[in-house]
Coordinates of C-alpha atoms and ligand atoms in Angstrom, one line a residue:
X191 CA 19.0 47.2 -3.0
X192 CA 16.4 45.1 -4.7
X193 CA 16.4 41.8 -4.5
X194 CA 14.8 39.1 -7.0
X195 CA 14.9 35.3 -6.4
X196 CA 15.0 32.8 -9.3
X197 CA 14.1 29.6 -7.9
X198 CA 14.9 26.6 -9.9
X199 CA 12.5 23.6 -10.4
X200 CA 12.0 22.3 -13.9
X201 CA 13.8 19.3 -13.4
X202 CA 12.3 15.8 -13.2
X203 CA 14.1 14.5 -10.2
X204 CA 15.2 10.9 -12.4
X205 CA 16.6 9.4 -8.6
X206 CA 13.0 9.9 -6.8
X207 CA 11.6 7.2 -8.9
X208 CA 8.5 8.9 -9.4
X209 CA 6.1 10.0 -12.1
X210 CA 5.5 13.1 -9.9
X211 CA 8.2 16.0 -11.1
X212 CA 11.1 16.4 -7.5
X213 CA 9.8 20.2 -5.9
X214 CA 6.2 18.4 -6.4
X215 CA 7.5 16.0 -3.4
X216 CA 5.8 16.5 0.0
X217 CA 7.5 17.0 3.3
X218 CA 6.2 17.5 6.8
X219 CA 2.9 18.8 5.0
X220 CA 4.4 21.1 2.2
X221 CA 6.0 20.4 -1.6
X222 CA 9.6 21.0 -1.4
X223 CA 9.0 24.4 -3.6
X224 CA 6.8 25.1 -1.1
X225 CA 9.5 25.4 2.1
X226 CA 11.8 26.9 -0.3
X227 CA 8.9 29.6 -1.0
X228 CA 8.4 29.8 2.5
X229 CA 11.9 30.8 3.5
X230 CA 11.8 33.2 0.3
X231 CA 9.1 34.9 1.8
X232 CA 11.3 36.1 5.0
X233 CA 13.4 38.1 2.0
X234 CA 10.5 39.9 1.1
X235 CA 12.1 40.0 -2.5
X236 CA 10.8 42.3 -5.3
X237 CA 10.0 39.7 -7.6
X238 CA 10.1 36.1 -7.7
X239 CA 10.0 33.6 -10.7
X240 CA 10.0 30.0 -10.4
X241 CA 11.6 27.6 -13.1
X242 CA 9.3 25.0 -13.9
X243 CA 9.4 22.6 -16.9
X244 CA 9.1 19.0 -16.3
X245 CA 5.4 18.3 -14.9
X246 CA 4.5 21.8 -14.4
X247 CA 1.5 21.2 -14.2
X248 CA 1.9 19.6 -10.9
X249 CA 3.9 22.4 -9.7
X250 CA 2.2 25.6 -10.7
X251 CA -0.9 25.3 -8.1
X252 CA 1.7 25.5 -5.3
X253 CA 3.3 28.9 -6.7
X254 CA 1.5 31.4 -4.2
X255 CA 0.3 34.8 -6.4
X256 CA 2.8 37.1 -7.1
X257 CA 5.0 34.1 -8.1
X258 CA 5.8 34.1 -11.4
X259 CA 5.8 31.0 -13.7
X260 CA 8.8 30.9 -16.5
X261 CA 9.3 27.7 -18.6
X262 CA 11.7 25.9 -19.4
X263 CA 11.2 23.6 -22.1
X264 CA 13.6 21.5 -22.9
X265 CA 16.2 20.4 -19.0
X266 CA 19.6 21.4 -20.5
X267 CA 21.0 22.2 -17.1
X268 CA 20.9 24.7 -14.4
X269 CA 22.5 27.3 -16.1
X270 CA 20.0 27.2 -18.9
X271 CA 17.1 27.4 -16.3
X272 CA 18.6 30.3 -14.6
X273 CA 18.7 32.1 -18.3
X274 CA 15.1 31.1 -18.5
X275 CA 14.1 32.6 -14.9
X276 CA 16.3 35.8 -15.7
X277 CA 14.5 36.2 -19.1
X278 CA 11.0 36.7 -16.8
X279 CA 12.1 38.9 -14.4
X280 CA 10.7 42.7 -15.2
X281 CA 13.5 45.6 -15.4
X282 CA 16.6 44.3 -13.2
X283 CA 19.6 46.8 -12.5
X284 CA 23.1 46.2 -12.5
X285 CA 23.7 46.6 -8.9
X286 CA 20.5 45.0 -7.7
X287 CA 20.9 41.7 -6.3
X288 CA 19.8 38.2 -8.1
X289 CA 19.7 35.0 -6.1
X290 CA 19.6 32.1 -7.6
X291 CA 18.0 28.7 -5.6
X292 CA 17.1 25.1 -6.0
X293 CA 13.8 24.2 -5.5
X294 CA 14.6 20.8 -4.1
X295 CA 16.1 22.7 -0.5
X296 CA 13.3 22.7 1.7
X297 CA 15.2 23.1 4.9
X298 CA 16.7 26.8 3.7
X299 CA 15.9 28.8 6.3
X300 CA 14.7 32.7 6.4
X301 CA 17.7 33.4 8.3
X302 CA 20.1 31.5 6.5
X303 CA 18.8 33.7 3.2
X304 CA 18.6 36.9 4.6
X305 CA 23.0 36.5 5.7
X306 CA 23.3 35.6 2.5
X307 CA 21.3 38.1 0.7
X308 CA 23.6 40.7 2.5
X309 CA 26.0 41.3 -0.4
X310 CA 28.3 44.3 -0.1
X311 CA 28.0 46.4 -3.3
X312 CA 31.4 45.1 -4.5
X313 CA 31.0 41.3 -3.8
X314 CA 30.4 39.9 -7.4
X315 CA 28.7 36.9 -6.1
X316 CA 28.2 34.9 -2.5
X317 CA 27.2 31.4 -2.5
X318 CA 26.3 29.0 0.3
X319 CA 29.4 26.0 1.1
X320 CA 29.0 23.7 3.8
X321 CA 31.8 21.5 4.8
X322 CA 30.0 17.8 4.6
X323 CA 31.1 14.0 6.1
X324 CA 29.8 12.9 2.9
X325 CA 30.1 15.2 -0.2
X326 CA 28.8 12.3 -2.6
X327 CA 26.7 13.8 -5.5
X328 CA 27.2 17.8 -4.7
X329 CA 29.2 20.1 -6.4
X330 CA 32.7 20.4 -4.5
X331 CA 34.5 23.8 -3.9
X332 CA 37.5 24.2 -5.1
X333 CA 39.8 26.4 -3.4
X334 CA 43.4 28.3 -4.4
X335 CA 46.7 28.1 -2.1
X336 CA 45.4 30.9 -0.6
X337 CA 42.0 29.8 0.4
X338 CA 40.2 31.4 -2.2
X339 CA 37.3 30.1 -4.1
X340 CA 38.0 29.0 -7.7
X341 CA 35.6 27.2 -8.9
X342 CA 33.0 24.2 -8.3
X343 CA 33.3 20.9 -10.0
X344 CA 30.7 19.0 -9.8
X345 CA 30.6 14.7 -9.2
X346 CA 31.0 13.9 -13.0
X347 CA 33.4 16.2 -13.9
X348 CA 35.9 16.0 -11.2
X349 CA 39.3 14.2 -10.6
X350 CA 40.0 12.0 -7.1
X351 CA 41.8 14.7 -5.6
X352 CA 39.1 17.3 -6.3
X353 CA 36.7 14.6 -5.4
X354 CA 37.7 13.8 -2.0
X355 CA 37.1 18.1 -1.2
X356 CA 34.7 17.4 1.1
X357 CA 33.6 21.4 1.1
X358 CA 30.2 21.4 -0.5
X359 CA 27.9 23.9 -3.2
X360 CA 25.3 24.2 -1.4
X361 CA 23.0 25.4 -4.7
X362 CA 22.1 28.9 -3.0
X363 CA 23.8 32.0 -4.5
X364 CA 23.6 35.6 -4.2
X365 CA 25.2 37.5 -7.4
X366 CA 25.4 41.3 -8.3
X367 CA 22.9 41.0 -11.5
X368 CA 25.3 42.7 -14.1
X369 CA 27.8 39.9 -13.4
X370 CA 25.4 37.2 -13.2
X371 CA 24.3 38.2 -16.7
X372 CA 27.5 38.7 -18.1
X373 CA 28.8 35.4 -16.7
X374 CA 26.0 33.3 -18.2
X375 CA 26.1 34.5 -21.8
X376 CA 29.9 32.3 -21.4
X377 CA 28.6 29.0 -19.8
X378 CA 29.3 26.1 -22.1
X379 CA 27.7 22.4 -22.3
X380 CA 30.7 21.0 -22.6
X381 CA 31.3 18.3 -20.0
X382 CA 30.3 14.9 -18.6
X383 CA 26.5 15.5 -19.2
X384 CA 26.5 17.7 -21.7
X385 CA 24.6 20.3 -19.4
X386 CA 25.3 24.1 -18.8
X387 CA 26.0 24.2 -15.4
X388 CA 25.5 27.2 -13.4
X389 CA 27.9 26.7 -11.1
X390 CA 30.6 27.1 -14.0
X391 CA 29.6 31.0 -12.9
X392 CA 31.9 30.6 -10.4
X393 CA 34.7 30.1 -12.4
X394 CA 34.1 32.4 -15.0
X395 CA 33.6 35.1 -12.4
X396 CA 37.0 34.4 -10.8
X397 CA 38.9 34.6 -14.1
X398 CA 37.1 38.2 -14.8
X399 CA 38.5 39.1 -11.5
X400 CA 35.2 39.5 -9.5
X401 CA 35.3 39.0 -5.7
X402 CA 33.3 35.9 -4.6
X403 CA 32.6 35.1 -0.6
X404 CA 31.5 31.9 0.7
X405 CA 28.7 32.2 3.3
X406 CA 28.3 29.4 6.0
X407 CA 25.4 26.9 6.4
X408 CA 25.1 23.8 8.9
X409 CA 24.7 20.6 7.2
X410 CA 21.1 20.6 7.8
X411 CA 20.0 23.9 6.4
X412 CA 21.2 22.3 2.9
X413 CA 19.8 19.1 2.4
X414 CA 19.0 18.9 -1.0
X415 CA 16.5 16.1 -2.1
X416 CA 17.7 13.7 -4.7
X417 CA 15.7 10.9 -3.3
X418 CA 13.1 8.8 -2.0
X419 CA 15.9 8.6 1.1
X420 CA 16.6 11.6 1.1
X421 CA 13.3 12.9 1.2
X422 CA 12.3 11.1 4.0
X423 CA 15.5 12.5 5.8
X424 CA 14.4 16.0 5.1
X425 CA 10.3 14.8 6.4
X426 CA 12.4 13.7 9.8
X427 CA 14.3 17.2 10.3
X428 CA 11.3 19.0 9.2
X429 CA 8.8 17.3 11.6
X430 CA 11.4 17.5 14.3
X431 CA 12.4 21.4 13.5
X432 CA 8.5 22.3 14.1
X433 CA 8.2 19.8 16.9
X434 CA 11.6 22.1 18.6
X435 CA 9.2 25.3 17.8
X436 CA 5.8 24.1 19.1
X437 CA 8.0 22.9 22.5
X438 CA 9.8 26.3 22.7
X439 CA 6.2 27.9 22.6
X440 CA 4.5 25.8 25.2
X441 CA 3.3 22.5 23.8
X442 CA 3.9 19.4 26.1
X443 CA 5.2 16.5 23.8
X444 CA 5.9 12.9 25.4
X445 CA 8.6 11.8 22.5
X446 CA 9.2 14.4 20.2
X447 CA 10.8 11.8 17.7
X448 CA 7.8 9.8 17.1
X449 CA 5.5 12.7 16.8
X450 CA 4.6 13.8 13.0
X451 CA 2.9 17.1 13.3
X452 CA 3.1 19.3 9.8
X453 CA 3.7 22.9 9.0
X454 CA 0.2 23.6 8.5
X455 CA -1.2 22.5 11.7
X456 CA -2.0 25.3 14.7
X457 CA -1.3 23.9 17.9
X458 CA -1.9 25.9 21.4
X459 CA 0.4 26.3 23.8
X460 CA -0.9 23.9 26.8
X461 CA -2.1 21.0 24.5
X462 CA -0.2 17.7 25.3
X463 CA 1.1 15.5 22.5
X464 CA 1.3 12.1 23.1
X465 CA 3.5 9.5 20.9
X466 CA 2.3 8.1 17.4
X467 CA 0.5 11.2 16.8
X468 CA 0.3 12.6 12.9
X469 CA -2.1 15.5 12.4
X470 CA -2.1 17.4 8.8
X471 CA -3.7 19.7 6.5
X472 CA -5.5 22.4 8.1
X473 CA -6.0 20.7 11.8
X474 CA -6.1 22.6 15.0
X475 CA -5.8 21.6 18.8
X476 CA -6.6 24.1 21.6
X477 CA -4.8 24.6 24.8
X478 CA -5.4 22.3 27.5
X479 CA -6.7 19.3 24.9
X480 CA -4.7 15.8 24.7
X481 CA -4.1 14.1 21.6
X482 CA -2.7 10.5 21.6
X483 CA -1.3 8.0 21.8
X484 CA -1.8 6.8 18.5
X485 CA -4.3 9.2 16.5
X486 CA -4.5 10.3 12.8
X487 CA -6.1 13.7 12.6
X488 CA -6.4 15.5 9.1
X489 CA -8.3 19.1 8.6
X490 CA -9.7 18.4 12.2
X491 CA -10.1 20.6 15.3
X492 CA -10.0 19.5 18.7
X493 CA -11.1 21.9 21.5
X494 CA -9.7 22.8 24.7
X495 CA -9.5 20.2 27.7
X496 CA -10.5 17.4 24.7
X497 CA -9.0 14.1 24.7
X498 CA -8.4 12.4 21.6
X499 CA -6.6 8.7 21.9
X500 CA -6.0 5.5 19.5
X501 CA -8.3 7.1 16.8
X502 CA -8.7 8.4 13.0
X503 CA -10.3 11.8 12.5
X504 CA -11.0 13.2 9.1
X505 CA -12.9 16.4 8.9
X506 CA -14.1 16.4 12.3
X507 CA -14.7 19.5 14.8
X508 CA -14.4 18.7 18.2
X509 CA -15.4 20.8 20.7
X510 CA -14.5 21.9 24.2
X511 CA -13.9 19.0 26.9
X512 CA -15.1 16.3 24.7
X513 CA -13.6 12.7 24.6
X514 CA -13.3 10.6 21.3
X515 CA -11.5 6.9 21.5
X516 CA -10.1 5.3 22.4
X517 CA -10.7 3.2 18.5
X518 CA -12.9 5.5 17.5
X519 CA -13.3 6.8 13.7
X520 CA -14.5 10.3 12.5
X521 CA -15.3 11.0 9.8
X522 CA -15.8 14.3 7.1
X523 CA -18.9 16.9 8.8
X524 CA -18.5 14.8 12.2
X525 CA -19.4 17.5 14.9
X526 CA -18.9 17.1 18.5
X527 CA -20.1 19.7 20.7
X528 CA -18.8 20.9 24.1
X529 CA -18.2 17.5 26.5
X530 CA -19.9 15.3 23.8
X531 CA -18.3 11.8 23.9
X532 CA -17.7 9.3 21.0
X533 CA -16.3 5.9 22.7
X534 CA -14.9 2.5 21.4
X535 CA -15.1 0.8 18.3
X536 CA -17.7 3.8 17.1
X537 CA -17.6 5.6 13.5
X538 CA -19.5 9.2 12.9
X539 CA -19.8 10.7 9.3
X540 CA -21.7 14.0 8.4
X541 CA -23.2 13.7 12.3
X542 CA -23.8 16.4 15.2
X543 CA -23.8 15.2 18.6
X544 CA -24.8 18.0 20.9
X545 CA -23.6 19.1 24.5
X546 CA -22.6 15.8 26.3
X547 CA -24.7 13.4 24.1
X548 CA -22.8 10.1 24.5
X549 CA -21.9 7.4 21.8
X550 CA -20.1 5.5 23.8
X551 CA -19.6 1.8 22.3
X552 CA -19.9 -0.1 18.9
X553 CA -21.9 2.6 16.7
X554 CA -22.5 3.5 13.0
X555 CA -23.6 7.0 13.3
X556 CA -24.3 8.4 9.7
X557 CA -26.0 11.7 8.2
X558 CA -27.1 12.7 12.2
X559 CA -27.7 14.6 14.7
X560 CA -27.8 13.5 18.4
X561 CA -29.0 16.1 20.7
X562 CA -27.6 17.3 24.0
X563 CA -27.6 15.2 27.2
X564 CA -29.0 12.2 24.8
X565 CA -27.2 8.3 24.9
X566 CA -26.4 5.8 22.1
X567 CA -26.8 2.6 23.7
X568 CA -23.7 -0.3 22.4
X569 CA -24.3 -1.3 19.5
X570 CA -27.0 0.9 18.1
X571 CA -26.8 2.3 14.4
X572 CA -27.8 4.3 11.9
X573 CA -29.3 2.9 8.8
X574 CA -28.8 5.7 6.5
X575 CA -28.6 4.4 3.3
X576 CA -31.2 2.7 1.6
X577 CA -28.7 1.5 -1.2
X578 CA -29.6 4.2 -3.3
X579 CA -29.8 7.4 -1.6
X580 CA -28.6 9.0 2.0
X581 CA -31.3 9.9 4.6
X582 CA -31.1 11.7 8.1
X583 CA -31.9 10.6 11.0
X584 CA -32.6 13.7 13.8
X585 CA -32.7 12.2 17.7
X586 CA -33.8 15.3 19.9
X587 CA -32.5 15.8 23.5
X588 CA -32.3 13.5 26.7
X589 CA -33.2 11.1 24.2
X590 CA -32.0 7.2 25.4
X591 CA -31.4 5.4 22.3
X592 CA -31.4 1.4 23.7
X593 CA -28.8 -0.8 22.7
X594 CA -28.5 -2.3 19.8
X595 CA -31.4 -0.1 18.2
X596 CA -31.3 -0.1 14.5
X597 CA -32.4 3.5 13.4
X598 CA -34.3 3.4 9.8
X599 CA -33.6 6.4 8.7
X600 CA -35.5 8.8 7.3
X601 CA -36.5 9.3 11.2
X602 CA -37.4 11.8 13.7
X603 CA -37.2 10.9 17.2
X604 CA -38.4 13.3 19.7
X605 CA -36.8 14.9 22.9
X606 CA -36.9 12.4 26.0
X607 CA -37.9 9.4 24.0
X608 CA -36.7 6.1 24.8
X609 CA -36.0 2.9 22.3
X610 CA -36.1 -0.4 23.6
X611 CA -33.2 -2.6 23.1
X612 CA -33.1 -4.7 19.8
X613 CA -35.5 -2.4 18.3
X614 CA -35.6 -1.7 14.5
X615 CA -37.2 1.6 14.6
X616 CA -38.7 2.5 11.5
X617 CA -41.4 5.1 12.5
X618 CA -40.9 8.1 14.1
X619 CA -41.0 8.4 18.0
X620 CA -42.5 11.1 19.3
X621 CA -41.6 13.3 22.4
X622 CA -41.5 10.9 25.9
X623 CA -42.7 8.0 23.9
X624 CA -41.5 4.4 24.5
X625 CA -40.9 3.3 21.3
X626 CA -39.8 -1.2 21.7
X627 CA -40.4 -3.3 18.3
X628 CA -39.6 -6.5 19.8
X629 CA -41.1 -10.0 19.5
X630 CA -42.8 -11.8 22.1
X631 CA -40.5 -13.7 23.8
X632 CA -41.6 -17.0 24.1
X633 CA -40.6 -19.6 27.4
X634 CA -40.8 -23.6 26.5
X635 CA -40.2 -24.8 30.5
X636 CA -38.1 -27.9 31.3
X637 CA -36.1 -27.7 27.8
X638 CA -32.7 -28.3 29.1
X639 CA -33.1 -31.5 31.1
X640 CA -35.7 -33.0 27.6
X641 CA -32.4 -31.9 25.4
X642 CA -29.9 -33.6 28.4
X643 CA -32.1 -36.8 28.2
X644 CA -32.5 -37.3 24.9
X645 CA -28.3 -36.7 24.2
X646 CA -27.5 -39.7 26.7
X647 CA -29.8 -42.1 25.0
X648 CA -28.5 -42.0 21.8
X649 CA -25.2 -42.7 23.6
X650 CA -25.9 -45.9 24.8
X651 CA -27.9 -46.4 21.6
X652 CA -24.3 -46.0 20.0
Ligands
UD1_1223 C1 23.5 20.8 -7.8 C2 24.8 21.7 -8.4 C3 25.8 21.3 -7.4 C4 25.6 21.3 -5.9 C5 23.7 20.6 -5.8 C6 23.4 21.4 -4.5 C7 24.4 22.3 -10.2 C8 25.2 21.8 -12.0 N1 25.0 21.3 -9.7 O1 23.5 19.6 -8.6 O2 26.8 21.9 -7.8 O3 26.1 20.4 -4.8 O4 23.0 21.0 -6.6 O5 22.6 20.7 -4.2 O6 24.0 23.4 -10.8 N2 16.9 22.7 -12.8 C9 16.2 22.8 -13.6 N3 16.6 22.7 -14.7 C10 17.5 22.2 -15.3 C11 18.3 21.3 -14.5 C12 17.8 21.0 -13.2 O7 15.0 23.8 -13.5 O8 17.2 22.1 -16.6 C13 16.4 22.6 -11.5 C14 16.3 21.2 -10.5 O9 14.5 20.8 -10.7 C15 16.5 21.4 -9.3 C16 17.8 22.3 -9.5 O10 17.8 23.1 -10.5 O11 15.6 21.8 -8.5 C17 18.9 21.6 -9.3 O12 19.0 20.3 -10.2 P1 19.7 18.9 -10.1 O13 19.6 18.3 -11.3 O14 19.1 18.6 -8.7 O15 21.3 19.6 -9.6 P2 22.1 18.5 -8.8 O16 23.1 17.2 -9.5 O17 21.8 18.6 -7.2
CA1224 CA1 19.6 18.6 -6.0

């Protein structure tokens, strides 16, 4: 039986206290709506419609191809949003299954949705319910004396005995299409919030003698995000889930509670991750690499058997057997080839270090290429910016840049050339040559003694 999915995501999420629509907030590297759609993917549904409204322009970019956006002009409640969503579905047969999900539930799993979708033909609705310690804010699932579900009562509409119920409506449903369409037609907005509640469909179906099945979930799967506080809790749970999956696949992690790896990141088994590591975007870590403690890496690839610690990497490509840090900042366009090293207090940008090239301490390398096996002495920098334009520095292979060399770009240093410590190099240096730019050292003999005598004479005067 074909499955059609409607995800409600038009609300503002007032309790987030943010201009961004709620479902566009990020948790562990994906927007909330992205997490829901990822779980939906497991169902291989015939159609997916996302109902957008408030801040639609911030939500739509997150909808993959094939997902249809339906616009709810005024946010009149989940029942109204469901109607808008159904209106955007192509031909649906009465016996098809329509699943309605909320876009603010990032912990939904493909497994749970799969169980929910498994609807016997004679069941009009299946809904996910779960017993929680603190049901505040959720719709309560009310059962009759025989334990059958008869209605869902919202927080704002419940009396004290209803609000004491700890079984909540998780907000994920699988309906027989014909029954949902009929029931939605009779939902009114006569309630405390003046909204059309999708949850009223439950009582309408029960009153119409239709059969209904609750589906159990764990409290963690159905965390709904209404506040920043819950967003942070969801991020924690999603990171923990991701870390568990990585460890099951063979990644070594010293302390998963202090390791933040976004869902978009790929880590090979055999990598070792220390605490304080944040990996984001398209970052990849190869087998045998050691990352951390304390690394932030975004859109960066870290090659096999490399070590990166106490450092920040953005848009960098680290080859195999490289060393980065401690305290290095690798910016966009940094490429380290096999065995290269960027050490303490070194910043790089748009720079390639060839095989086994090294910048071990206190350097800035911008818009540069450093050939294989070359060494950049402590304190040396590329002066790549003249106040108007950026210029390139090209350093050949086997070059020795002496400590504290200023390389004023544009500049070419030939293979095996050497620069003298403290030189300001403004002209190209030929292969194998030594370039020194330095004033002659002067020496004034006996200076210290004369200075001490002057000082002593002044003291007796006073
Ligand atoms: C809803 C349920 C509640 C359940 C809880 C689970 C209703 C009436 N209540 O309450 O029983 O326990 O979820 O998390 O359904 N939306 C629209 N258009 C609207 C209103 C909402 O698209 O006009 C979307 C929101 O963007 C959101 C979802 O529907 O993604 C749920 O809305 P929300 O206001 O968060 O409902 P809750 O009060 O949490
Ligand atoms: Ca909610």
